PDB file of C-alpha atoms in Angstrom:
ATOM      1  CA  MET B   1      14.562 -68.250 -71.111  1.00 65.00           C
ATOM      2  CA  THR B   2      16.825 -67.953 -74.120  1.00 78.00           C
ATOM      3  CA  TYR B   3      19.040 -70.439 -76.121  1.00 87.00           C
ATOM      4  CA  PHE B   4      22.351 -71.009 -74.412  1.00 93.00           C
ATOM      5  CA  ALA B   5      25.097 -72.682 -75.949  1.00 96.00           C
ATOM      6  CA  ILE B   6      28.932 -72.810 -75.203  1.00 97.00           C
ATOM      7  CA  GLU B   7      31.433 -73.384 -77.844  1.00 98.00           C
ATOM      8  CA  ILE B   8      34.861 -74.644 -77.739  1.00 98.00           C
ATOM      9  CA  LEU B   9      36.441 -73.333 -80.559  1.00 98.00           C
ATOM     10  CA  GLY B  10      40.147 -74.059 -79.533  1.00 97.00           C
ATOM     11  CA  SER B  11      40.654 -76.972 -76.397  1.00 97.00           C
ATOM     12  CA  GLY B  12      43.856 -76.876 -76.094  1.00 95.00           C
ATOM     13  CA  GLY B  13      46.509 -74.598 -74.454  1.00 92.00           C
ATOM     14  CA  ALA B  14      49.652 -72.816 -75.182  1.00 92.00           C
ATOM     15  CA  VAL B  15      51.547 -76.314 -77.031  1.00 92.00           C
ATOM     16  CA  ARG B  16      49.621 -77.435 -80.425  1.00 92.00           C
ATOM     17  CA  THR B  17      48.766 -79.795 -81.132  1.00 94.00           C
ATOM     18  CA  PRO B  18      50.115 -81.340 -83.967  1.00 94.00           C
ATOM     19  CA  ARG B  19      53.063 -80.007 -82.528  1.00 93.00           C
ATOM     20  CA  PRO B  20      55.533 -78.904 -85.485  1.00 93.00           C
ATOM     21  CA  GLY B  21      58.862 -81.480 -86.064  1.00 93.00           C
ATOM     22  CA  CYS B  22      56.322 -83.519 -83.360  1.00 93.00           C
ATOM     23  CA  THR B  23      55.876 -87.992 -84.231  1.00 92.00           C
ATOM     24  CA  CYS B  24      54.643 -88.879 -80.893  1.00 88.00           C
ATOM     25  CA  GLU B  25      51.801 -91.501 -81.257  1.00 85.00           C
ATOM     26  CA  ARG B  26      49.341 -88.149 -80.769  1.00 86.00           C
ATOM     27  CA  CYS B  27      50.554 -85.451 -82.613  1.00 91.00           C
ATOM     28  CA  THR B  28      51.058 -88.396 -85.968  1.00 93.00           C
ATOM     29  CA  GLN B  29      47.340 -89.184 -85.709  1.00 92.00           C
ATOM     30  CA  ALA B  30      46.600 -85.962 -84.568  1.00 93.00           C
ATOM     31  CA  ARG B  31      47.485 -84.954 -88.030  1.00 95.00           C
ATOM     32  CA  ARG B  32      46.253 -88.479 -89.829  1.00 95.00           C
ATOM     33  CA  LEU B  33      42.675 -88.034 -88.374  1.00 95.00           C
ATOM     34  CA  GLY B  34      41.833 -84.413 -87.071  1.00 94.00           C
ATOM     35  CA  LEU B  35      39.944 -83.383 -84.909  1.00 95.00           C
ATOM     36  CA  PRO B  36      39.039 -85.087 -81.869  1.00 95.00           C
ATOM     37  CA  TRP B  37      43.121 -85.511 -81.587  1.00 94.00           C
ATOM     38  CA  ALA B  38      43.834 -81.965 -82.912  1.00 95.00           C
ATOM     39  CA  ARG B  39      43.430 -78.969 -80.723  1.00 96.00           C
ATOM     40  CA  CYS B  40      43.794 -75.604 -81.581  1.00 96.00           C
ATOM     41  CA  GLY B  41      45.055 -72.309 -79.055  1.00 96.00           C
ATOM     42  CA  PRO B  42      42.137 -71.928 -76.170  1.00 97.00           C
ATOM     43  CA  SER B  43      39.218 -70.238 -77.643  1.00 98.00           C
ATOM     44  CA  VAL B  44      36.103 -70.533 -76.291  1.00 98.00           C
ATOM     45  CA  PHE B  45      32.949 -69.238 -77.777  1.00 98.00           C
ATOM     46  CA  VAL B  46      29.037 -68.111 -75.718  1.00 98.00           C
ATOM     47  CA  HIS B  47      25.936 -68.806 -77.428  1.00 97.00           C
ATOM     48  CA  GLY B  48      23.001 -66.424 -76.028  1.00 95.00           C
ATOM     49  CA  PRO B  49      25.006 -63.693 -75.052  1.00 96.00           C
ATOM     50  CA  ASP B  50      26.965 -64.143 -77.896  1.00 97.00           C
ATOM     51  CA  VAL B  51      30.465 -63.638 -76.786  1.00 98.00           C
ATOM     52  CA  LEU B  52      34.028 -64.901 -77.802  1.00 98.00           C
ATOM     53  CA  ILE B  53      36.387 -64.967 -74.950  1.00 98.00           C
ATOM     54  CA  ASP B  54      39.982 -64.475 -75.903  1.00 98.00           C
ATOM     55  CA  THR B  55      41.937 -64.902 -79.383  1.00 98.00           C
ATOM     56  CA  PRO B  56      44.474 -67.789 -80.262  1.00 98.00           C
ATOM     57  CA  GLU B  57      46.904 -68.271 -83.289  1.00 96.00           C
ATOM     58  CA  GLU B  58      44.152 -70.380 -84.773  1.00 97.00           C
ATOM     59  CA  ILE B  59      40.860 -67.783 -84.195  1.00 97.00           C
ATOM     60  CA  CYS B  60      40.089 -67.143 -87.849  1.00 97.00           C
ATOM     61  CA  ILE B  61      40.457 -70.903 -88.562  1.00 96.00           C
ATOM     62  CA  GLN B  62      38.485 -71.784 -85.098  1.00 97.00           C
ATOM     63  CA  LEU B  63      35.294 -69.658 -86.156  1.00 97.00           C
ATOM     64  CA  ASP B  64      35.929 -70.986 -89.997  1.00 96.00           C
ATOM     65  CA  ARG B  65      34.698 -74.403 -88.938  1.00 96.00           C
ATOM     66  CA  SER B  66      32.164 -72.551 -85.797  1.00 95.00           C
ATOM     67  CA  ARG B  67      28.496 -71.857 -86.173  1.00 93.00           C
ATOM     68  CA  VAL B  68      29.688 -68.489 -84.840  1.00 95.00           C
ATOM     69  CA  ARG B  69      27.681 -65.897 -86.928  1.00 93.00           C
ATOM     70  CA  ASN B  70      27.045 -62.192 -84.986  1.00 94.00           C
ATOM     71  CA  ILE B  71      30.056 -61.327 -82.405  1.00 97.00           C
ATOM     72  CA  ALA B  72      28.288 -59.320 -79.417  1.00 97.00           C
ATOM     73  CA  ALA B  73      31.497 -58.591 -77.943  1.00 98.00           C
ATOM     74  CA  GLY B  74      35.079 -60.289 -77.245  1.00 98.00           C
ATOM     75  CA  LEU B  75      36.647 -60.786 -74.413  1.00 98.00           C
ATOM     76  CA  TYR B  76      40.335 -61.577 -72.718  1.00 98.00           C
ATOM     77  CA  SER B  77      40.995 -63.064 -69.527  1.00 97.00           C
ATOM     78  CA  HIS B  78      44.425 -62.665 -69.650  1.00 97.00           C
ATOM     79  CA  TRP B  79      47.619 -60.932 -71.762  1.00 97.00           C
ATOM     80  CA  HIS B  80      49.451 -64.758 -72.534  1.00 96.00           C
ATOM     81  CA  PRO B  81      50.189 -65.056 -75.557  1.00 96.00           C
ATOM     82  CA  ASP B  82      48.278 -68.752 -76.859  1.00 95.00           C
ATOM     83  CA  HIS B  83      45.164 -66.304 -76.006  1.00 97.00           C
ATOM     84  CA  THR B  84      46.026 -63.567 -77.546  1.00 97.00           C
ATOM     85  CA  ASN B  85      47.918 -63.508 -79.962  1.00 97.00           C
ATOM     86  CA  GLY B  86      45.012 -63.528 -82.737  1.00 97.00           C
ATOM     87  CA  ARG B  87      43.760 -60.428 -81.497  1.00 97.00           C
ATOM     88  CA  ARG B  88      43.543 -58.625 -85.829  1.00 97.00           C
ATOM     89  CA  VAL B  89      40.817 -61.506 -86.261  1.00 97.00           C
ATOM     90  CA  TRP B  90      38.602 -58.230 -85.285  1.00 98.00           C
ATOM     91  CA  GLU B  91      40.357 -56.355 -88.069  1.00 97.00           C
ATOM     92  CA  THR B  92      40.159 -59.576 -90.900  1.00 96.00           C
ATOM     93  CA  ARG B  93      36.437 -60.047 -89.631  1.00 96.00           C
ATOM     94  CA  ASN B  94      35.490 -56.486 -88.827  1.00 96.00           C
ATOM     95  CA  ALA B  95      36.753 -54.311 -91.978  1.00 95.00           C
ATOM     96  CA  ASP B  96      35.095 -53.986 -94.954  1.00 92.00           C
ATOM     97  CA  PHE B  97      37.648 -54.244 -98.019  1.00 91.00           C
ATOM     98  CA  LEU B  98      35.100 -54.487-101.064  1.00 91.00           C
ATOM     99  CA  HIS B  99      32.843 -51.194-100.636  1.00 91.00           C
ATOM    100  CA  TRP B 100      33.593 -47.450-100.372  1.00 90.00           C
ATOM    101  CA  PRO B 101      33.247 -46.073 -98.231  1.00 89.00           C
ATOM    102  CA  PRO B 102      33.995 -48.702 -96.247  1.00 89.00           C
ATOM    103  CA  GLN B 103      30.652 -50.297 -94.429  1.00 90.00           C
ATOM    104  CA  SER B 104      32.381 -52.069 -91.623  1.00 93.00           C
ATOM    105  CA  ILE B 105      31.820 -53.808 -88.734  1.00 94.00           C
ATOM    106  CA  CYS B 106      33.063 -52.730 -84.601  1.00 97.00           C
ATOM    107  CA  THR B 107      32.794 -55.000 -82.018  1.00 98.00           C
ATOM    108  CA  PRO B 108      33.223 -54.091 -78.257  1.00 98.00           C
ATOM    109  CA  ILE B 109      35.919 -54.794 -76.953  1.00 98.00           C
ATOM    110  CA  TYR B 110      35.442 -55.455 -73.217  1.00 98.00           C
ATOM    111  CA  LEU B 111      38.286 -56.087 -70.821  1.00 98.00           C
ATOM    112  CA  PRO B 112      39.189 -56.199 -67.100  1.00 97.00           C
ATOM    113  CA  PRO B 113      41.093 -52.725 -65.202  1.00 96.00           C
ATOM    114  CA  ARG B 114      43.994 -55.092 -64.793  1.00 97.00           C
ATOM    115  CA  VAL B 115      43.525 -57.212 -68.256  1.00 97.00           C
ATOM    116  CA  ALA B 116      43.392 -53.613 -69.643  1.00 97.00           C
ATOM    117  CA  ALA B 117      47.444 -52.310 -67.812  1.00 97.00           C
ATOM    118  CA  ASP B 118      48.842 -55.461 -68.802  1.00 97.00           C
ATOM    119  CA  PHE B 119      47.990 -55.374 -72.509  1.00 97.00           C
ATOM    120  CA  ALA B 120      49.613 -51.862 -72.049  1.00 97.00           C
ATOM    121  CA  LYS B 121      52.112 -52.997 -70.512  1.00 96.00           C
ATOM    122  CA  MET B 122      52.360 -55.707 -73.086  1.00 95.00           C
ATOM    123  CA  ASP B 123      52.888 -53.378 -76.412  1.00 93.00           C
ATOM    124  CA  ILE B 124      49.446 -55.201 -76.970  1.00 97.00           C
ATOM    125  CA  LEU B 125      47.026 -52.748 -76.196  1.00 96.00           C
ATOM    126  CA  ALA B 126      48.067 -51.008 -79.391  1.00 96.00           C
ATOM    127  CA  ALA B 127      47.222 -53.515 -82.165  1.00 96.00           C
ATOM    128  CA  PHE B 128      43.293 -52.644 -80.755  1.00 97.00           C
ATOM    129  CA  HIS B 129      44.035 -49.145 -79.897  1.00 97.00           C
ATOM    130  CA  TYR B 130      44.785 -49.222 -84.494  1.00 97.00           C
ATOM    131  CA  MET B 131      41.635 -50.714 -84.643  1.00 97.00           C
ATOM    132  CA  GLN B 132      40.086 -48.923 -82.907  1.00 97.00           C
ATOM    133  CA  LYS B 133      40.594 -46.279 -85.240  1.00 96.00           C
ATOM    134  CA  MET B 134      39.656 -47.863 -88.042  1.00 95.00           C
ATOM    135  CA  GLY B 135      36.459 -48.696 -86.162  1.00 95.00           C
ATOM    136  CA  TYR B 136      37.102 -52.122 -85.845  1.00 97.00           C
ATOM    137  CA  VAL B 137      36.299 -52.619 -82.327  1.00 98.00           C
ATOM    138  CA  GLU B 138      35.350 -50.719 -79.562  1.00 97.00           C
ATOM    139  CA  VAL B 139      38.023 -51.013 -76.325  1.00 98.00           C
ATOM    140  CA  ARG B 140      35.514 -50.626 -72.981  1.00 97.00           C
ATOM    141  CA  VAL B 141      37.207 -51.423 -69.480  1.00 97.00           C
ATOM    142  CA  MET B 142      35.670 -53.199 -67.786  1.00 95.00           C
ATOM    143  CA  ASP B 143      35.388 -52.590 -64.449  1.00 92.00           C
ATOM    144  CA  GLN B 144      31.531 -53.381 -63.863  1.00 96.00           C
ATOM    145  CA  PRO B 145      29.324 -56.378 -64.989  1.00 97.00           C
ATOM    146  CA  PHE B 146      27.236 -55.264 -68.110  1.00 97.00           C
ATOM    147  CA  GLU B 147      24.346 -56.950 -69.281  1.00 96.00           C
ATOM    148  CA  LEU B 148      24.183 -58.270 -73.545  1.00 95.00           C
ATOM    149  CA  ASN B 149      21.304 -60.088 -74.686  1.00 93.00           C
ATOM    150  CA  GLY B 150      19.556 -61.238 -71.429  1.00 93.00           C
ATOM    151  CA  TRP B 151      23.019 -62.103 -69.866  1.00 96.00           C
ATOM    152  CA  ARG B 152      24.510 -60.760 -66.722  1.00 97.00           C
ATOM    153  CA  VAL B 153      28.704 -61.223 -67.520  1.00 98.00           C
ATOM    154  CA  SER B 154      31.446 -60.028 -64.483  1.00 97.00           C
ATOM    155  CA  ALA B 155      35.011 -60.035 -64.592  1.00 97.00           C
ATOM    156  CA  LEU B 156      35.744 -62.313 -62.012  1.00 97.00           C
ATOM    157  CA  PRO B 157      39.352 -62.924 -61.237  1.00 95.00           C
ATOM    158  CA  LEU B 158      41.139 -65.458 -59.798  1.00 96.00           C
ATOM    159  CA  HIS B 159      44.093 -66.282 -57.566  1.00 94.00           C
ATOM    160  CA  GLU B 160      46.949 -65.392 -60.020  1.00 91.00           C
ATOM    161  CA  SER B 161      45.377 -61.797 -60.058  1.00 89.00           C
ATOM    162  CA  TYR B 162      46.162 -61.449 -63.475  1.00 95.00           C
ATOM    163  CA  VAL B 163      44.008 -63.537 -64.876  1.00 97.00           C
ATOM    164  CA  TYR B 164      39.680 -63.861 -65.105  1.00 97.00           C
ATOM    165  CA  ALA B 165      36.806 -65.354 -64.846  1.00 98.00           C
ATOM    166  CA  TYR B 166      33.858 -65.617 -66.100  1.00 98.00           C
ATOM    167  CA  LEU B 167      30.623 -65.419 -64.634  1.00 98.00           C
ATOM    168  CA  PHE B 168      27.246 -65.247 -66.848  1.00 97.00           C
ATOM    169  CA  GLU B 169      24.018 -65.265 -65.593  1.00 96.00           C
ATOM    170  CA  GLU B 170      20.422 -64.660 -66.816  1.00 94.00           C
ATOM    171  CA  ILE B 171      18.774 -61.598 -66.159  1.00 93.00           C
ATOM    172  CA  ASP B 172      14.826 -62.740 -66.239  1.00 89.00           C
ATOM    173  CA  GLY B 173      16.339 -66.865 -65.678  1.00 83.00           C
ATOM    174  CA  ALA B 174      18.396 -68.455 -62.549  1.00 89.00           C
ATOM    175  CA  ARG B 175      21.573 -69.956 -65.046  1.00 94.00           C
ATOM    176  CA  ARG B 176      23.706 -69.788 -64.282  1.00 96.00           C
ATOM    177  CA  VAL B 177      27.662 -70.860 -66.143  1.00 97.00           C
ATOM    178  CA  LEU B 178      31.196 -69.621 -65.165  1.00 98.00           C
ATOM    179  CA  VAL B 179      33.871 -70.034 -66.971  1.00 98.00           C
ATOM    180  CA  ALA B 180      37.587 -70.086 -65.684  1.00 98.00           C
ATOM    181  CA  MET B 181      39.935 -70.239 -69.234  1.00 97.00           C
ATOM    182  CA  ASP B 182      43.398 -70.619 -67.650  1.00 95.00           C
ATOM    183  CA  GLU B 183      45.478 -70.351 -64.641  1.00 93.00           C
ATOM    184  CA  LEU B 184      43.767 -71.716 -61.624  1.00 95.00           C
ATOM    185  CA  PHE B 185      47.005 -72.642 -59.156  1.00 94.00           C
ATOM    186  CA  GLY B 186      45.676 -71.676 -55.808  1.00 94.00           C
ATOM    187  CA  TRP B 187      42.041 -70.337 -56.707  1.00 96.00           C
ATOM    188  CA  SER B 188      39.797 -71.791 -53.378  1.00 94.00           C
ATOM    189  CA  PRO B 189      36.242 -71.744 -55.828  1.00 95.00           C
ATOM    190  CA  PRO B 190      33.882 -68.994 -53.219  1.00 95.00           C
ATOM    191  CA  ALA B 191      31.167 -70.412 -52.089  1.00 95.00           C
ATOM    192  CA  GLU B 192      29.109 -68.153 -53.774  1.00 94.00           C
ATOM    193  CA  LEU B 193      29.350 -69.481 -57.223  1.00 96.00           C
ATOM    194  CA  ALA B 194      28.962 -73.231 -55.523  1.00 96.00           C
ATOM    195  CA  GLY B 195      26.249 -74.934 -57.767  1.00 96.00           C
ATOM    196  CA  VAL B 196      26.357 -73.495 -61.568  1.00 97.00           C
ATOM    197  CA  ASP B 197      24.382 -74.757 -64.294  1.00 96.00           C
ATOM    198  CA  LEU B 198      27.731 -74.967 -65.996  1.00 97.00           C
ATOM    199  CA  ALA B 199      31.467 -74.167 -65.376  1.00 98.00           C
ATOM    200  CA  VAL B 200      34.458 -75.099 -67.826  1.00 98.00           C
ATOM    201  CA  LEU B 201      37.544 -75.632 -66.723  1.00 98.00           C
ATOM    202  CA  PRO B 202      40.924 -76.012 -67.681  1.00 97.00           C
ATOM    203  CA  LYS B 203      42.309 -79.252 -67.378  1.00 95.00           C
ATOM    204  CA  GLY B 204      44.982 -79.514 -64.771  1.00 94.00           C
ATOM    205  CA  LEU B 205      48.269 -80.864 -65.609  1.00 93.00           C
ATOM    206  CA  SER B 206      48.853 -84.778 -65.087  1.00 93.00           C
ATOM    207  CA  GLU B 207      51.052 -85.142 -62.044  1.00 92.00           C
ATOM    208  CA  PHE B 208      50.396 -88.949 -62.608  1.00 93.00           C
ATOM    209  CA  HIS B 209      48.737 -90.589 -64.698  1.00 93.00           C
ATOM    210  CA  PRO B 210      45.542 -91.038 -64.065  1.00 92.00           C
ATOM    211  CA  PHE B 211      44.994 -94.359 -63.850  1.00 92.00           C
ATOM    212  CA  SER B 212      48.580 -96.378 -64.315  1.00 92.00           C
ATOM    213  CA  GLY B 213      50.052 -93.983 -61.034  1.00 92.00           C
ATOM    214  CA  GLN B 214      52.839 -93.160 -62.734  1.00 93.00           C
ATOM    215  CA  ARG B 215      54.391 -89.544 -62.131  1.00 93.00           C
ATOM    216  CA  LEU B 216      54.633 -88.324 -65.693  1.00 91.00           C
ATOM    217  CA  ILE B 217      56.190 -84.467 -64.308  1.00 91.00           C
ATOM    218  CA  PRO B 218      59.011 -84.683 -62.225  1.00 94.00           C
ATOM    219  CA  ILE B 219      58.565 -83.830 -57.851  1.00 94.00           C
ATOM    220  CA  ASP B 220      61.353 -80.217 -58.439  1.00 94.00           C
ATOM    221  CA  HIS B 221      59.613 -79.788 -61.869  1.00 94.00           C
ATOM    222  CA  PRO B 222      58.922 -75.573 -61.559  1.00 94.00           C
ATOM    223  CA  VAL B 223      55.623 -76.098 -63.196  1.00 91.00           C
ATOM    224  CA  LEU B 224      54.485 -77.110 -60.363  1.00 92.00           C
ATOM    225  CA  ALA B 225      54.553 -74.080 -58.994  1.00 91.00           C
ATOM    226  CA  SER B 226      53.006 -72.308 -60.843  1.00 91.00           C
ATOM    227  CA  GLU B 227      50.295 -74.607 -62.784  1.00 91.00           C
ATOM    228  CA  ALA B 228      47.192 -76.332 -61.621  1.00 93.00           C
ATOM    229  CA  THR B 229      47.525 -80.172 -61.620  1.00 94.00           C
ATOM    230  CA  ASP B 230      44.522 -82.322 -62.210  1.00 94.00           C
ATOM    231  CA  VAL B 231      43.990 -82.935 -58.389  1.00 94.00           C
ATOM    232  CA  GLN B 232      44.415 -79.661 -57.360  1.00 95.00           C
ATOM    233  CA  THR B 233      41.665 -79.068 -60.809  1.00 96.00           C
ATOM    234  CA  LEU B 234      39.161 -82.099 -58.707  1.00 96.00           C
ATOM    235  CA  ALA B 235      39.083 -80.868 -55.670  1.00 96.00           C
ATOM    236  CA  MET B 236      38.284 -76.908 -55.811  1.00 96.00           C
ATOM    237  CA  VAL B 237      35.072 -78.771 -58.736  1.00 96.00           C
ATOM    238  CA  GLU B 238      34.126 -81.201 -55.464  1.00 95.00           C
ATOM    239  CA  GLN B 239      34.225 -77.682 -53.842  1.00 95.00           C
ATOM    240  CA  LEU B 240      32.288 -76.079 -57.352  1.00 96.00           C
ATOM    241  CA  ARG B 241      29.596 -78.733 -57.643  1.00 96.00           C
ATOM    242  CA  PRO B 242      28.198 -77.223 -61.404  1.00 97.00           C
ATOM    243  CA  LYS B 243      25.506 -79.946 -62.584  1.00 96.00           C
ATOM    244  CA  LYS B 244      27.826 -79.655 -65.441  1.00 97.00           C
ATOM    245  CA  LEU B 245      31.501 -79.642 -66.646  1.00 97.00           C
ATOM    246  CA  ILE B 246      33.529 -79.172 -68.636  1.00 98.00           C
ATOM    247  CA  PHE B 247      37.722 -79.579 -69.458  1.00 97.00           C
ATOM    248  CA  MET B 248      39.460 -77.710 -71.736  1.00 97.00           C
ATOM    249  CA  HIS B 249      42.870 -76.210 -72.325  1.00 96.00           C
ATOM    250  CA  ILE B 250      44.138 -79.909 -73.354  1.00 94.00           C
ATOM    251  CA  GLU B 251      47.839 -79.480 -74.897  1.00 89.00           C
ATOM    252  CA  GLU B 252      50.162 -81.398 -76.330  1.00 86.00           C
ATOM    253  CA  PRO B 253      52.736 -82.549 -73.337  1.00 84.00           C
ATOM    254  CA  GLU B 254      50.239 -84.108 -71.846  1.00 83.00           C
ATOM    255  CA  VAL B 255      49.802 -88.227 -72.403  1.00 80.00           C
ATOM    256  CA  LEU B 256      45.875 -88.194 -72.416  1.00 89.00           C
ATOM    257  CA  THR B 257      44.767 -89.693 -75.464  1.00 91.00           C
ATOM    258  CA  PRO B 258      40.893 -88.977 -76.680  1.00 93.00           C
ATOM    259  CA  PRO B 259      39.840 -92.487 -75.720  1.00 93.00           C
ATOM    260  CA  GLU B 260      41.592 -91.889 -72.394  1.00 94.00           C
ATOM    261  CA  LEU B 261      40.148 -88.733 -71.893  1.00 95.00           C
ATOM    262  CA  ASP B 262      36.872 -90.258 -72.652  1.00 96.00           C
ATOM    263  CA  ARG B 263      37.776 -93.294 -70.733  1.00 96.00           C
ATOM    264  CA  LEU B 264      38.599 -90.892 -68.263  1.00 95.00           C
ATOM    265  CA  ALA B 265      35.319 -89.360 -68.052  1.00 96.00           C
ATOM    266  CA  HIS B 266      33.086 -91.758 -67.156  1.00 96.00           C
ATOM    267  CA  ASP B 267      35.476 -92.666 -64.288  1.00 95.00           C
ATOM    268  CA  LEU B 268      34.596 -90.182 -63.146  1.00 95.00           C
ATOM    269  CA  ALA B 269      31.107 -89.624 -63.611  1.00 95.00           C
ATOM    270  CA  VAL B 270      30.622 -93.501 -62.106  1.00 95.00           C
ATOM    271  CA  GLN B 271      32.727 -93.009 -58.995  1.00 94.00           C
ATOM    272  CA  ARG B 272      31.411 -88.534 -58.346  1.00 94.00           C
ATOM    273  CA  GLY B 273      28.811 -88.810 -60.189  1.00 93.00           C
ATOM    274  CA  TRP B 274      29.732 -85.854 -62.336  1.00 95.00           C
ATOM    275  CA  ASP B 275      28.329 -84.923 -65.810  1.00 96.00           C
ATOM    276  CA  VAL B 276      32.141 -84.654 -66.799  1.00 97.00           C
ATOM    277  CA  THR B 277      33.078 -83.810 -70.731  1.00 97.00           C
ATOM    278  CA  PHE B 278      36.690 -83.614 -71.795  1.00 97.00           C
ATOM    279  CA  ALA B 279      36.641 -80.273 -74.576  1.00 97.00           C
ATOM    280  CA  TYR B 280      37.459 -81.127 -77.820  1.00 97.00           C
ATOM    281  CA  ASP B 281      37.772 -78.623 -80.622  1.00 97.00           C
ATOM    282  CA  THR B 282      33.319 -77.999 -82.290  1.00 97.00           C
ATOM    283  CA  LEU B 283      31.922 -79.330 -79.473  1.00 97.00           C
ATOM    284  CA  VAL B 284      29.273 -77.794 -78.363  1.00 97.00           C
ATOM    285  CA  VAL B 285      26.932 -77.626 -75.258  1.00 96.00           C
ATOM    286  CA  GLU B 286      24.052 -76.823 -74.800  1.00 94.00           C
ATOM    287  CA  LEU B 287      22.145 -75.653 -71.115  1.00 91.00           C
ATOM    288  CA  MET B 288      18.455 -76.498 -70.836  1.00 82.00           C
ATOM    289  CA  ALA B 289      15.771 -74.177 -69.843  1.00 73.00           C
TER     290      ALA B 289
END
């Protein structure tokens, strides 16, 4: 059995905490206290296969404070800026600026076909072509699963077909881990994923306050027609039935503070019997054999 752990490099979403110029309680506390109130953009490192998923703007800071040493491959879930705008990390990290001739590192970057097509359409791929020319990355279209350090990695399209989740399956064991970085709207987990050992999922929008019941998002707000709510996400979890669960992609507009998220995790454990954690930046969850 190989070592396996999920390290949440960034637990936030498109709107980081603190948001520049914002003086709300959460942003004020984030500036004063740091973690776990402060949240950077969404990124996950999977120890074992040693894979980095998504590169938000703050990825260099995230990696510098992490346990990450070797990166065997990079993955991307979709093209959205909060998941891709730190892509220059591959040059920053892999280029050798001290020696001539340089002894640069080259990291394979796996892109599912739709992600590769969207990268080209959104002019993201040009940066990777430059870095590939310089020897910092090797872009590979992921049209089938690949194996790395004793794990099989598969890309799973979600209901929103431009977004992919990733399934990690131990080749010589039984452990299975699902990582879905974002965009669960309309998704129904397939039966074959039920009972995964660990699932990492976006939290979902809080349409109503989980304790007071107060409506937080106006009923006619267009975001409700395109983003999964926390209630919808909980229904997905009921179908998925993971042994362990991590919720991330918790954005600054969310009203819940870290202590309230801890209370919510406790309530879900008592009421539904779930082993659930609401992520914070630098969280590490190990998966035992």
